[in-house]
Coordinates of C-alpha atoms in Angstrom, one line a residue:
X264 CA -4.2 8.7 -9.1
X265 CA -2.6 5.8 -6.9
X266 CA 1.1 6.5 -6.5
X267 CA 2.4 3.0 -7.6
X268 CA 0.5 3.6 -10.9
X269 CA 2.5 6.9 -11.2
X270 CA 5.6 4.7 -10.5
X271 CA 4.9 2.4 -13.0
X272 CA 4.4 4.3 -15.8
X273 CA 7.5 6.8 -15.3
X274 CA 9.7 3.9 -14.9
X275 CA 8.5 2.7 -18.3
X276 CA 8.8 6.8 -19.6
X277 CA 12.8 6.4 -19.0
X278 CA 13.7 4.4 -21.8
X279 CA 10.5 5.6 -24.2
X280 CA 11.5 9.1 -23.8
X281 CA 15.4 8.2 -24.0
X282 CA 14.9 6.4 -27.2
X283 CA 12.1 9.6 -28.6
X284 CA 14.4 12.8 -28.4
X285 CA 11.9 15.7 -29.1
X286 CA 8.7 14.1 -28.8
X287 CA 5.7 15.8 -28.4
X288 CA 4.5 16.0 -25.0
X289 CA 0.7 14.7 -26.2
X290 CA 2.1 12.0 -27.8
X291 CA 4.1 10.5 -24.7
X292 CA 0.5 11.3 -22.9
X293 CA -1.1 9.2 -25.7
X294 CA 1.1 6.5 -25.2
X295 CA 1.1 5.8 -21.7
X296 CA -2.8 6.8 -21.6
X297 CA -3.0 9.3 -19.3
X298 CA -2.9 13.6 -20.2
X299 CA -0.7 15.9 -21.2
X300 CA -0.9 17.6 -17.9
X301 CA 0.5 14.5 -16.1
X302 CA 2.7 13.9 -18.2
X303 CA 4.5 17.3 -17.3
X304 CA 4.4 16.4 -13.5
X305 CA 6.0 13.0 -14.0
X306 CA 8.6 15.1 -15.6
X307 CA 8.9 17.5 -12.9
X308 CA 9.5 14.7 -10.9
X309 CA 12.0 12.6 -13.1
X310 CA 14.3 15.2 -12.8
X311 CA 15.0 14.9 -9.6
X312 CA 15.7 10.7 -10.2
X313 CA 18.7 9.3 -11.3
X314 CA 21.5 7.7 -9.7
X315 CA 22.4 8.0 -5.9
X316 CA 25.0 10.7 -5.3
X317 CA 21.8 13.6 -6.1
X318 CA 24.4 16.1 -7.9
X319 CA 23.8 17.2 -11.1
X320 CA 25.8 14.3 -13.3
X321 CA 24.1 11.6 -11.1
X322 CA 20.3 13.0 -12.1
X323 CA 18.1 13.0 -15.3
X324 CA 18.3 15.6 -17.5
X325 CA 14.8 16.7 -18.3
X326 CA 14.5 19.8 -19.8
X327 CA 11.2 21.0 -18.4
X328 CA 10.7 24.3 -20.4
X329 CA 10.8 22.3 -23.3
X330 CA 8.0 20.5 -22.6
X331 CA 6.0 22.8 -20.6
X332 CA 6.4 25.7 -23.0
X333 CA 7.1 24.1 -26.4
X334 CA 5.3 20.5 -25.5
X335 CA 8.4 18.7 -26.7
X336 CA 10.4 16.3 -24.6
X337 CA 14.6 16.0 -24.3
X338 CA 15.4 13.5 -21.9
X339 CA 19.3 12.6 -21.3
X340 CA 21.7 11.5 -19.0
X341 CA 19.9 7.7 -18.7
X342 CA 22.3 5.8 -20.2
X343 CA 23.2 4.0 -17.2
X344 CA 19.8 2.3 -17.7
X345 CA 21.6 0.3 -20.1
X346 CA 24.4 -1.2 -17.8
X347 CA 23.3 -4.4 -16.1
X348 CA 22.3 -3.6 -12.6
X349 CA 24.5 -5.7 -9.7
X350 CA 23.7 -5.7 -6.3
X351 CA 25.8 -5.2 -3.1
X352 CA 24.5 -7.6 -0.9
X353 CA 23.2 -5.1 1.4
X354 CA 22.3 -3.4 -1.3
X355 CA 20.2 -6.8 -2.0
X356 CA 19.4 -7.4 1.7
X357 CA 17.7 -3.4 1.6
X358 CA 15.9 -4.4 -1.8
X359 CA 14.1 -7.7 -0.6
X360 CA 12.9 -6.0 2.8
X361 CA 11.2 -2.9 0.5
X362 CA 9.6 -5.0 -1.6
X363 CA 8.5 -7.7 1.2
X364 CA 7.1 -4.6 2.6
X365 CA 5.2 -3.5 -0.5
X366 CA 4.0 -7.1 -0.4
X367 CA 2.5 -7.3 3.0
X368 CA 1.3 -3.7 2.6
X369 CA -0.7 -4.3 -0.9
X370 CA -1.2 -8.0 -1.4
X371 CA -2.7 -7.4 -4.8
X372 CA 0.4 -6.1 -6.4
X373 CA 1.1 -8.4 -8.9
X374 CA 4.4 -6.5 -9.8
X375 CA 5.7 -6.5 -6.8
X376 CA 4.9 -10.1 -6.2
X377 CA 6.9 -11.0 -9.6
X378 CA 10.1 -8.9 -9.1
X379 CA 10.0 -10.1 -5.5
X380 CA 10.1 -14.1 -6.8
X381 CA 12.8 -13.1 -9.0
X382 CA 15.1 -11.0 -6.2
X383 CA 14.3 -14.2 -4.1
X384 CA 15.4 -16.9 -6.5
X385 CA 18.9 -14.6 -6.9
X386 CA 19.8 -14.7 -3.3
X387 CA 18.9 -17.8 -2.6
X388 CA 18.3 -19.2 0.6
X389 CA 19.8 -16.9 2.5
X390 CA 16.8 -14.2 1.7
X391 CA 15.0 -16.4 4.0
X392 CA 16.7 -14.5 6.6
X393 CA 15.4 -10.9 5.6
X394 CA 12.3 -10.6 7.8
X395 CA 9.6 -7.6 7.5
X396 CA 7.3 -7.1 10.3
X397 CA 3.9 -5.4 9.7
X398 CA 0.6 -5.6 11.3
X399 CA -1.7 -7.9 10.0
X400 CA -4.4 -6.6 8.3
X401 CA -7.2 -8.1 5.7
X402 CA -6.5 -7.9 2.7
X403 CA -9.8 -7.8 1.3
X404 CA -10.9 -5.1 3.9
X405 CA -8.2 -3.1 2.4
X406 CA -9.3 -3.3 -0.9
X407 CA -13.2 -2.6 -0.3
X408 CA -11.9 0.8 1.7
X409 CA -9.8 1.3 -1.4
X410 CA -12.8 1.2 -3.6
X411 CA -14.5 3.1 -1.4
X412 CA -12.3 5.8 -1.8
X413 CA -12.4 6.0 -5.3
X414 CA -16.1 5.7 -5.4
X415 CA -16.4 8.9 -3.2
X416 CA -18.8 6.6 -0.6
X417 CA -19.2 7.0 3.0
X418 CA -18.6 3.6 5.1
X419 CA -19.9 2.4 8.5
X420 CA -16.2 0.9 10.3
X421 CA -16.9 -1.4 13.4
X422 CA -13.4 -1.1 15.5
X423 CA -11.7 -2.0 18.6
X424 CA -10.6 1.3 20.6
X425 CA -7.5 1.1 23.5
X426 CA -9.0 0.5 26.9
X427 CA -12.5 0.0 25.7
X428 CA -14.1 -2.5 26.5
X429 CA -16.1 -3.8 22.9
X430 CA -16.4 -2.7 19.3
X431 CA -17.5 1.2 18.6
X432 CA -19.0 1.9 15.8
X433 CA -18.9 5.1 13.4
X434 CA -20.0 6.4 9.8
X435 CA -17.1 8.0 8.1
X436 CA -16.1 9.0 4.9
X437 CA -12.6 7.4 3.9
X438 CA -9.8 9.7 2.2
X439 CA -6.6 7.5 2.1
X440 CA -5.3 4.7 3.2
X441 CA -1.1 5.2 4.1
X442 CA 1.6 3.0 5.9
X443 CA 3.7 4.6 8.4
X444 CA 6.0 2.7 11.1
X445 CA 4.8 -0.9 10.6
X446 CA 1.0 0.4 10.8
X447 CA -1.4 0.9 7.7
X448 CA -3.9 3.7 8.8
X449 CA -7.6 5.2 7.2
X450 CA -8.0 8.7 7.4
X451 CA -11.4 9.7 7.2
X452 CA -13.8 12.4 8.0
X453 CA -15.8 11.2 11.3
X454 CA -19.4 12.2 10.6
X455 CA -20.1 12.0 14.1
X456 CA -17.5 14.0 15.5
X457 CA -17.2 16.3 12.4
X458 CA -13.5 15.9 12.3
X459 CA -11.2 13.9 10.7
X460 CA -9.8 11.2 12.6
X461 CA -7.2 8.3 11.9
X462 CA -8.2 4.3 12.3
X463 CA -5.4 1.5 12.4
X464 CA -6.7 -1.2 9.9
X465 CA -5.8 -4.0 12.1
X466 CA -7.9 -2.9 14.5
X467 CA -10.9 -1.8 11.9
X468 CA -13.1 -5.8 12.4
X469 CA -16.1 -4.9 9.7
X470 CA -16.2 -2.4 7.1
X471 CA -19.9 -1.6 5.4
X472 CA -20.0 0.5 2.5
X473 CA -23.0 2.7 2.7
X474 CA -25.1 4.2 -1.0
X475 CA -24.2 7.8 0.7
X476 CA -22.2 9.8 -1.4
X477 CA -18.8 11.5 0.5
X478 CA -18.6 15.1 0.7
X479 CA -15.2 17.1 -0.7
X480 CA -13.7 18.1 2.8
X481 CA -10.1 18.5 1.0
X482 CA -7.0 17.1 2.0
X483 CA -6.3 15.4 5.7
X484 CA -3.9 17.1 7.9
X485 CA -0.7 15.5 7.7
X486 CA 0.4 15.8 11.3
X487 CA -0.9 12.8 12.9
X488 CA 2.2 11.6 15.0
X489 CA 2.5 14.8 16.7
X490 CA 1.4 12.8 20.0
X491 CA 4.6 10.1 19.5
X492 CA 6.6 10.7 22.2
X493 CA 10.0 9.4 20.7
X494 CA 11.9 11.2 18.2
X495 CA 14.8 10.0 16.0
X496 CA 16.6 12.8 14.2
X497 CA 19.4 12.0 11.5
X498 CA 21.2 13.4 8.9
X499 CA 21.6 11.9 5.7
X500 CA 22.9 12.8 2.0
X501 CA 21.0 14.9 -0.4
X502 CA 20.2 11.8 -2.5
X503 CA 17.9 10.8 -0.1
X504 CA 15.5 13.7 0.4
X505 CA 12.7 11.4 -0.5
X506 CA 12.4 10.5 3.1
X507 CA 11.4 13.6 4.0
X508 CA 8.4 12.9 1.4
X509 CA 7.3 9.5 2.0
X510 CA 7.0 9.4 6.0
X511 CA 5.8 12.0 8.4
X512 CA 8.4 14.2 9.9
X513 CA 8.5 17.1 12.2
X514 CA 11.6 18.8 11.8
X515 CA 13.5 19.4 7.9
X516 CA 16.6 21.2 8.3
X517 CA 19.8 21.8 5.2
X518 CA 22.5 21.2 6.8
X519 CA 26.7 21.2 6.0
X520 CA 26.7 17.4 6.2
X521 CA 23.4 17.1 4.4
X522 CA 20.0 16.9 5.3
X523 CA 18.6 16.6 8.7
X524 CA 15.8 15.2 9.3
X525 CA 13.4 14.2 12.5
X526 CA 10.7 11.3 12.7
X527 CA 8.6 10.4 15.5
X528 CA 9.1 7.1 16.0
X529 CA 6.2 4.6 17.1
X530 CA 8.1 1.2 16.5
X531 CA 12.3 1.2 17.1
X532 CA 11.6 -2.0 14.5
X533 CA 10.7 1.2 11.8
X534 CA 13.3 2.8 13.0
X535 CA 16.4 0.3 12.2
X536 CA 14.6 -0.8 8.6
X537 CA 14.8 2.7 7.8
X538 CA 18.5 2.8 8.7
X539 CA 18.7 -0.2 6.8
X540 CA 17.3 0.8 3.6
X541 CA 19.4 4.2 3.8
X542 CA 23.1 2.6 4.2
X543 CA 25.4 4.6 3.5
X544 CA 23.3 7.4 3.1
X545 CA 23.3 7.9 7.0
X546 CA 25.9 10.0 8.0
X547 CA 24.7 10.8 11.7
X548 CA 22.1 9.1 14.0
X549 CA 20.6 10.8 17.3
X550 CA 19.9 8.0 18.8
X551 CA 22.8 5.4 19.9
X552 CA 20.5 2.6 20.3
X553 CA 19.0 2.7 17.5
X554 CA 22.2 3.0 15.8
X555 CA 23.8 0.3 17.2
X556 CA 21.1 -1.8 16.3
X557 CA 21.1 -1.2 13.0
X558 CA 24.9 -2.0 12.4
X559 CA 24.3 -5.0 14.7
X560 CA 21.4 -5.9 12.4
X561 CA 23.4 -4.8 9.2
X562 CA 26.5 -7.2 10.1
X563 CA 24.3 -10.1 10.1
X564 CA 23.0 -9.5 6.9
X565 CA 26.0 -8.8 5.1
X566 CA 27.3 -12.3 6.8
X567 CA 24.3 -14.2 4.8
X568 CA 25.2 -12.8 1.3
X569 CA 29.3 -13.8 0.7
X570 CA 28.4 -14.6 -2.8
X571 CA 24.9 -14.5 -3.4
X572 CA 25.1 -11.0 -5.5
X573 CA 27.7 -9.1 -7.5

């Protein structure tokens, strides 16, 4: 299952199961068309959302042994669903550079094309200013390695290689495709090398999807940054644990002033968007540079949006 789709449909659980005290876990999985089974993970994961702050008042209450035991749903603690939602403007500034990003990342989104229009047209002109830098891929080669995926097929890449001089060629058999530090990657098993092995999309120039059928070699190691030289380490606020879900890391650490966490960073660009995005959720940064250049960054942002947002 694509993780937007999972998104997608527990945003639109919130309000169904606030409004459905007690329903039965196979009618929320009849609903939303998936199982039962998934609908008892998106719980698991629910209750750990809510508002920023990550203590117990500011979360969801889900209670999972309800559902997982009785296959009845209580869901609580959402009212703030019902307020109208303002933005600081770096609040807004952090919002249009996500979904910009979701946008270069996976042009087909439709959603994320609408509620970016809409975020736009709020700001103003001054969202002109908020600039995402990814590299360039295709589109359309995305999507066919995408399809390829879930069609279980092997494909024959043709791609450029540092310090070689010409295309390479290989037969691999794609497993995901994932974004990390302004780069999408492939992982894939190489046939040729029997190993898996990562490939940058915008250096992949043909992709040929082959009738052969991909072996299950399970999941990819995770670890592929090992070899980045440059580490960031921060510590940020328990309501932004995520991070240490959604980008590699190599160091996860509970501390007194929160959670510390390490990156290896390929691009200091990655670096102060994800000091942007967190705000005030940063409350130490190894690296002054970096630092510095995300407040620089922060205070010229803030200067665009006097009155643009609540």
């Amino acid at each position: 299952m694509r993780a937007e789709e999972q998104v997608a449909r527990m945003l639109r659980m919130v309000p169904y199961l606030s409004a459905h005290q007690g329903v039965a876990v196979a009618e929320v999985a009849r609903v939303f068309g998936t199982t039962p089974a998934q609908v008892v993970r998106d719980l698991e994961v629910l209750q750990f959302c809510g508002l920023p702050g990550g203590y117990y008042d500011d979360l969801f209450d889900v209670d999972i042994e309800a559902a997982r035991e009785e296959g009845h749903v209580y869901f609580r603690n959402a009212e703030v669903l019902r307020r109208p939602l303002r933005l600081r403007p770096v609040e807004a500034a952090g919002l249009l550079a996500a979904l910009r990003l979701v946008v270069e990342v996976a042009g087909e989104s439709d959603a994320a094309r609408s509620a970016l229009a809409k975020l736009e047209a709020a700001v103003g002109r001054e969202g002109q200013r908020v600039q995402v830098a990814v590299a360039a891929t295709d589109p359309g080669r995305r999507s066919e390695l995408a399809a390829a995926i879930a069609a279980r097929r092997a494909v024959r890449l043709t791609y450029r290689t540092p310090g070689r001089t010409g295309p390479s060629e290989a037969v691999v058999e794609p497993a995901r495709l994932h974004f990390v530090a302004g780069f999408t990657y492939l992982d894939a098993w190489s046939r040729p090398r029997e190993a898996w092995r990562s490939f940058r999309l915008d250096r992949i120039e043909g992709v040929d999807v082959l009738d052969d059928k991909a072996d299950d070699r399970g999941e990819p190691p995770s670890a592929w940054f090992d070899d980045v030289a440059r580490r960031l380490t921060i510590t940020v606020a328990p309501s932004a644990r995520w991070i240490t879900e959604y980008f590699p890391t190599t160091s996860v650490q509970e501390s007194e002033d929160g959670i510390e966490v390490t990156f290896p960073v390929a691009s200091t660009q990655w670096a102060v968007s994800l000091l942007l995005r967190l705000g005030d959720q940063v409350r130490s940064v190894s690296d002054d540079a970096m630092s510095a250049a995300a407040r620089a960054t922060a205070v010229e942002a803030l200067a665009l949006y006097p009155d643009a947002v609540g």
